[in-house]
C-alpha cells in the first residue's frame, strides 16, 4: 500500500480516496492470500469483484469503488494494462 499511497498523493487524490483504496487493496490481499499482488491479474480481480456482489451483497457503487481502487493499483502503480473485467454486477 505504500506505492499506492505515493501514486495517489502525486495525483493529489483526496485523503478519503487514499484510505478507501488502501482498504480495498488490503481486502484484495486477504482474498488472494498473498501480498505479492503483481502475480495476480484479471482472473483474481474478477473473482474478487464477483464475490463482493454475490457473497458480500454490496451495492453497485461499493463494487465500483473496489474496482476503481484495484484498476488504479494495477494500471497506475504496477503499469499493467488489464483486459475487460466481466465480474457479476452488484444489485441492490
Backbone as a chain_set.jsonl record, in Angstrom:
{"seq": "XXXXXXXXXXXXXXXXXXXXXXXXXXXXXXXXXXXXXXXXXXXXXXXXXXXXXXXXXXXXXXXXXXXXXXXXXXXXXXXXXXXXXXXXXXXX", "coords": {"N": [[0.792, -1.229, 0.0], [2.136, 1.177, 0.291], [3.305, 2.114, -2.123], [0.968, 2.554, -3.509], [-0.15, 4.619, -1.988], [1.742, 6.672, -2.45], [1.42, 7.046, -5.233], [-1.228, 7.949, -5.326], [-1.028, 10.331, -3.879], [0.725, 11.847, -5.448], [-0.961, 12.377, -7.532], [-2.704, 13.996, -6.301], [-5.02, 13.075, -4.951], [-7.933, 12.836, -2.862], [-7.752, 12.489, 0.72], [-9.631, 10.737, 1.794], [-10.147, 9.136, -0.413], [-7.666, 7.91, -0.689], [-7.58, 6.414, 1.695], [-9.816, 4.731, 1.336], [-9.108, 3.323, -1.027], [-6.771, 2.032, -0.163], [-7.868, 0.382, 1.765], [-9.438, -1.33, 0.16], [-7.42, -2.565, -1.295], [-6.09, -3.952, 0.743], [-8.14, -5.742, 1.431], [-8.276, -7.184, -0.93], [-5.77, -8.367, -0.922], [-6.101, -10.11, 1.258], [-8.061, -11.734, 0.143], [-6.646, -12.931, -1.973], [-4.606, -14.139, -0.608], [-1.955, -13.462, -0.52], [0.617, -11.006, -0.383], [1.983, -10.242, -2.592], [0.882, -8.855, -5.09], [1.415, -8.472, -7.749], [1.621, -10.85, -9.08], [-0.884, -11.636, -9.679], [-3.91, -11.251, -11.687], [-6.38, -10.453, -14.147], [-8.153, -12.617, -13.737], [-8.192, -13.084, -10.924], [-9.011, -10.574, -10.028], [-11.567, -10.405, -11.167], [-12.788, -12.566, -9.832], [-12.711, -11.642, -7.185], [-14.278, -9.269, -7.317], [-16.692, -10.358, -8.147], [-17.255, -12.006, -5.982], [-17.708, -10.047, -4.045], [-20.138, -9.011, -4.968], [-21.875, -11.258, -5.015], [-21.535, -12.865, -2.617], [-20.919, -10.922, -0.72], [-22.931, -9.146, -1.057], [-22.93, -6.413, -1.811], [-23.554, -2.93, -2.577], [-23.956, -1.523, -5.889], [-22.327, 0.817, -6.207], [-20.394, 0.418, -4.264], [-19.082, -1.867, -5.175], [-18.089, -0.779, -7.532], [-16.314, 1.115, -6.499], [-14.389, -0.544, -5.326], [-13.474, -1.825, -7.626], [-12.413, 0.384, -9.022], [-10.323, 1.104, -7.3], [-8.642, -1.146, -7.456], [-8.102, -1.238, -10.191], [-6.702, 1.168, -10.425], [-4.455, 0.551, -8.875], [-3.278, -1.58, -10.404], [-2.998, -0.425, -12.992], [-1.878, 2.191, -12.683], [0.058, 2.043, -10.632], [1.395, -0.48, -10.87], [1.777, -0.382, -13.571], [0.422, -1.929, -15.493], [-1.638, -3.058, -18.039], [-4.979, -4.056, -18.052], [-7.327, -6.534, -19.104], [-10.782, -6.719, -20.132], [-12.958, -6.656, -17.403], [-15.269, -8.728, -16.566], [-17.024, -9.052, -14.266], [-19.583, -10.362, -12.087], [-22.238, -8.161, -11.827], [-23.04, -6.007, -9.084], [-26.145, -5.901, -7.352], [-28.581, -4.089, -5.836]], "CA": [[0.0, 0.0, 0.0], [2.973, 2.384, 0.28], [3.384, 2.593, -3.507], [-0.367, 3.058, -3.818], [-0.261, 5.91, -1.318], [2.571, 7.626, -3.175], [0.795, 7.33, -6.528], [-2.425, 8.757, -5.089], [-0.62, 11.665, -3.433], [1.267, 12.553, -6.609], [-2.125, 12.796, -8.328], [-3.495, 14.877, -5.424], [-6.321, 12.492, -4.616], [-8.4, 13.153, -1.512], [-7.337, 11.563, 1.769], [-10.67, 9.708, 1.894], [-9.914, 8.224, -1.536], [-6.481, 7.144, -0.317], [-7.964, 5.438, 2.726], [-10.73, 3.746, 0.75], [-8.357, 2.482, -1.958], [-5.878, 1.191, 0.648], [-8.717, -0.633, 2.393], [-9.793, -2.325, -0.854], [-6.213, -3.336, -1.616], [-5.896, -4.9, 1.854], [-9.144, -6.808, 1.296], [-7.879, -7.997, -2.077], [-4.633, -9.158, -0.436], [-6.671, -11.222, 2.049], [-8.754, -12.617, -0.804], [-5.642, -13.662, -2.756], [-3.741, -14.891, 0.287], [-0.559, -13.082, -0.741], [0.849, -9.572, -0.543], [2.62, -10.035, -3.887], [-0.255, -8.737, -5.999], [1.86, -8.428, -9.15], [1.466, -12.178, -9.681], [-2.298, -11.853, -9.994], [-4.401, -10.478, -12.822], [-7.805, -10.325, -14.405], [-8.929, -13.728, -13.148], [-8.354, -12.848, -9.489], [-9.822, -9.362, -9.867], [-12.945, -10.782, -11.484], [-13.287, -13.415, -8.745], [-12.908, -10.789, -6.011], [-15.423, -8.384, -7.548], [-17.883, -11.213, -8.178], [-17.512, -12.41, -4.597], [-18.325, -8.896, -3.372], [-21.532, -8.89, -5.404], [-22.676, -12.441, -4.716], [-21.476, -13.224, -1.196], [-20.882, -9.717, 0.101], [-24.188, -8.434, -1.249], [-22.635, -4.989, -1.749], [-24.233, -2.053, -3.519], [-23.164, -1.296, -7.105], [-21.302, 1.846, -6.001], [-19.323, -0.184, -3.463], [-18.327, -2.722, -6.09], [-17.378, 0.116, -8.448], [-15.188, 1.707, -5.775], [-13.382, -1.598, -5.222], [-12.919, -1.986, -8.975], [-11.587, 1.565, -9.303], [-9.109, 1.016, -6.484], [-7.767, -2.194, -7.98], [-7.635, -0.797, -11.511], [-5.68, 2.181, -10.179], [-3.265, -0.161, -8.427], [-2.644, -2.321, -11.489], [-2.659, 0.393, -14.148], [-1.051, 3.347, -12.355], [1.178, 1.69, -9.764], [2.134, -1.594, -11.461], [1.936, -0.104, -15.002], [-0.087, -3.087, -16.235], [-2.96, -2.926, -18.633], [-5.832, -5.211, -17.786], [-8.4, -6.763, -20.055], [-12.145, -6.445, -19.676], [-13.323, -7.366, -16.169], [-16.705, -9.014, -16.647], [-17.487, -9.601, -12.991], [-21.024, -10.302, -11.844], [-22.53, -6.844, -11.274], [-23.784, -5.932, -7.823], [-27.529, -5.423, -7.491], [-29.167, -3.877, -4.528]], "C": [[0.83, 1.288, 0.0], [3.1, 2.971, -1.13], [2.054, 3.176, -3.958], [-0.538, 4.452, -3.234], [0.535, 6.992, -2.059], [1.929, 8.028, -4.492], [-0.447, 8.204, -6.366], [-2.059, 10.182, -4.688], [-0.033, 12.485, -4.571], [0.125, 13.1, -7.462], [-3.099, 13.654, -7.526], [-4.917, 14.368, -5.171], [-6.66, 12.803, -3.164], [-7.942, 12.081, -0.523], [-8.351, 10.429, 1.935], [-10.517, 8.675, 0.769], [-8.733, 7.321, -1.22], [-6.82, 6.057, 0.691], [-8.847, 4.332, 2.15], [-9.977, 2.792, -0.177], [-7.433, 1.536, -1.188], [-6.671, 0.062, 1.309], [-9.091, -1.726, 1.389], [-8.585, -3.167, -1.235], [-5.928, -4.352, -0.513], [-6.889, -6.055, 1.772], [-8.804, -7.743, 0.135], [-6.691, -8.891, -1.714], [-5.138, -10.359, 0.361], [-7.355, -12.241, 1.131], [-7.759, -13.505, -1.55], [-4.74, -14.521, -1.879], [-2.268, -14.582, 0.122], [-0.463, -11.568, -0.906], [1.495, -9.242, -1.884], [1.541, -9.995, -4.971], [0.144, -8.704, -7.466], [1.668, -9.777, -9.847], [0.029, -12.468, -10.105], [-2.741, -10.944, -11.133], [-5.905, -10.472, -12.913], [-8.647, -11.398, -13.719], [-9.213, -13.482, -11.672], [-9.197, -11.598, -9.221], [-11.298, -9.671, -10.111], [-13.547, -11.609, -10.352], [-13.585, -12.58, -7.503], [-14.15, -9.906, -6.175], [-16.736, -9.17, -7.594], [-18.257, -11.649, -6.766], [-18.155, -11.271, -3.807], [-19.809, -8.811, -3.702], [-22.386, -10.044, -4.906], [-22.712, -12.743, -3.221], [-21.542, -12.005, -0.284], [-22.144, -8.89, 0.013], [-24.001, -6.918, -1.156], [-23.444, -4.22, -2.782], [-23.353, -1.857, -4.754], [-22.056, -0.258, -6.922], [-20.125, 1.311, -5.192], [-18.452, -1.063, -4.338], [-17.511, -1.866, -7.057], [-16.178, 0.765, -7.774], [-14.049, 0.694, -5.641], [-12.688, -1.793, -6.571], [-12.0, -0.822, -9.324], [-10.264, 1.515, -8.549], [-8.131, 0.008, -7.074], [-7.265, -1.863, -9.38], [-6.544, 0.257, -11.368], [-4.37, 1.506, -9.781], [-2.546, -0.82, -9.604], [-2.189, -1.412, -12.633], [-1.69, 1.527, -13.815], [0.188, 2.994, -11.543], [2.035, 0.602, -10.411], [2.4, -1.398, -12.959], [1.554, -1.316, -15.864], [-1.46, -2.784, -16.79], [-3.733, -4.212, -18.375], [-6.882, -5.322, -18.872], [-9.752, -6.403, -19.439], [-12.463, -7.289, -18.444], [-14.833, -7.568, -16.153], [-17.199, -9.712, -15.394], [-19.003, -9.513, -12.923], [-21.329, -8.947, -11.224], [-23.33, -6.928, -9.967], [-25.18, -5.385, -8.104], [-28.104, -5.27, -6.109], [-30.272, -2.876, -4.606]], "O": [[0.298, 2.367, -0.259], [3.013, 4.186, -1.308], [2.012, 4.162, -4.693], [-1.017, 5.361, -3.913], [0.039, 8.1, -2.263], [1.894, 9.21, -4.835], [-0.69, 9.097, -7.177], [-2.713, 11.134, -5.115], [-0.267, 13.69, -4.65], [0.246, 14.177, -8.047], [-4.18, 13.998, -8.006], [-5.88, 15.134, -5.178], [-5.769, 13.009, -2.341], [-7.768, 10.918, -0.885], [-7.968, 9.288, 2.188], [-10.734, 7.482, 0.981], [-8.785, 6.113, -1.453], [-6.392, 4.911, 0.548], [-8.651, 3.151, 2.438], [-10.186, 1.581, -0.117], [-7.33, 0.359, -1.533], [-6.198, -1.071, 1.398], [-9.065, -2.911, 1.722], [-8.721, -4.367, -1.474], [-5.564, -5.491, -0.802], [-6.53, -7.208, 2.012], [-9.022, -8.951, 0.219], [-6.619, -10.04, -2.15], [-4.671, -11.481, 0.171], [-7.238, -13.451, 1.327], [-8.005, -14.697, -1.736], [-4.174, -15.511, -2.343], [-1.418, -15.351, 0.571], [-1.342, -10.935, -1.491], [1.547, -8.074, -2.27], [1.319, -10.978, -5.678], [-0.704, -8.889, -8.339], [1.563, -9.832, -11.073], [-0.23, -13.442, -10.811], [-2.046, -9.996, -11.498], [-6.613, -10.483, -11.906], [-9.72, -11.113, -13.187], [-10.345, -13.652, -11.219], [-10.002, -11.576, -8.29], [-12.165, -9.245, -9.349], [-14.69, -11.379, -9.957], [-14.603, -12.79, -6.843], [-14.974, -9.815, -5.265], [-17.769, -8.689, -7.126], [-19.433, -11.659, -6.4], [-19.048, -11.506, -2.993], [-20.636, -8.567, -2.823], [-23.5, -9.831, -4.428], [-23.786, -12.863, -2.63], [-22.146, -12.05, 0.787], [-22.414, -8.048, 0.869], [-24.791, -6.222, -0.518], [-23.955, -4.797, -3.742], [-22.134, -2.009, -4.674], [-20.953, -0.442, -7.437], [-18.983, 1.713, -5.418], [-17.225, -1.011, -4.255], [-16.366, -2.197, -7.364], [-15.136, 0.947, -8.405], [-12.882, 1.04, -5.822], [-11.464, -1.911, -6.64], [-10.916, -1.033, -9.868], [-9.214, 1.847, -9.098], [-6.935, 0.28, -7.178], [-6.123, -2.176, -9.719], [-5.565, 0.237, -12.113], [-3.304, 1.853, -10.291], [-1.341, -0.636, -9.778], [-1.106, -1.611, -13.184], [-0.773, 1.796, -14.591], [1.251, 3.581, -11.745], [3.256, 0.738, -10.495], [3.161, -2.16, -13.555], [2.249, -1.675, -16.814], [-2.339, -2.305, -16.073], [-3.19, -5.312, -18.474], [-7.276, -4.328, -19.482], [-9.82, -5.844, -18.344], [-12.257, -8.503, -18.449], [-15.581, -6.67, -15.766], [-17.726, -10.823, -15.453], [-19.625, -8.702, -13.608], [-20.746, -8.602, -10.196], [-24.176, -7.804, -9.787], [-25.371, -4.53, -8.969], [-28.112, -6.208, -5.312], [-30.893, -2.563, -3.591]]}, "num_chains": 1, "name": "protein.A"}
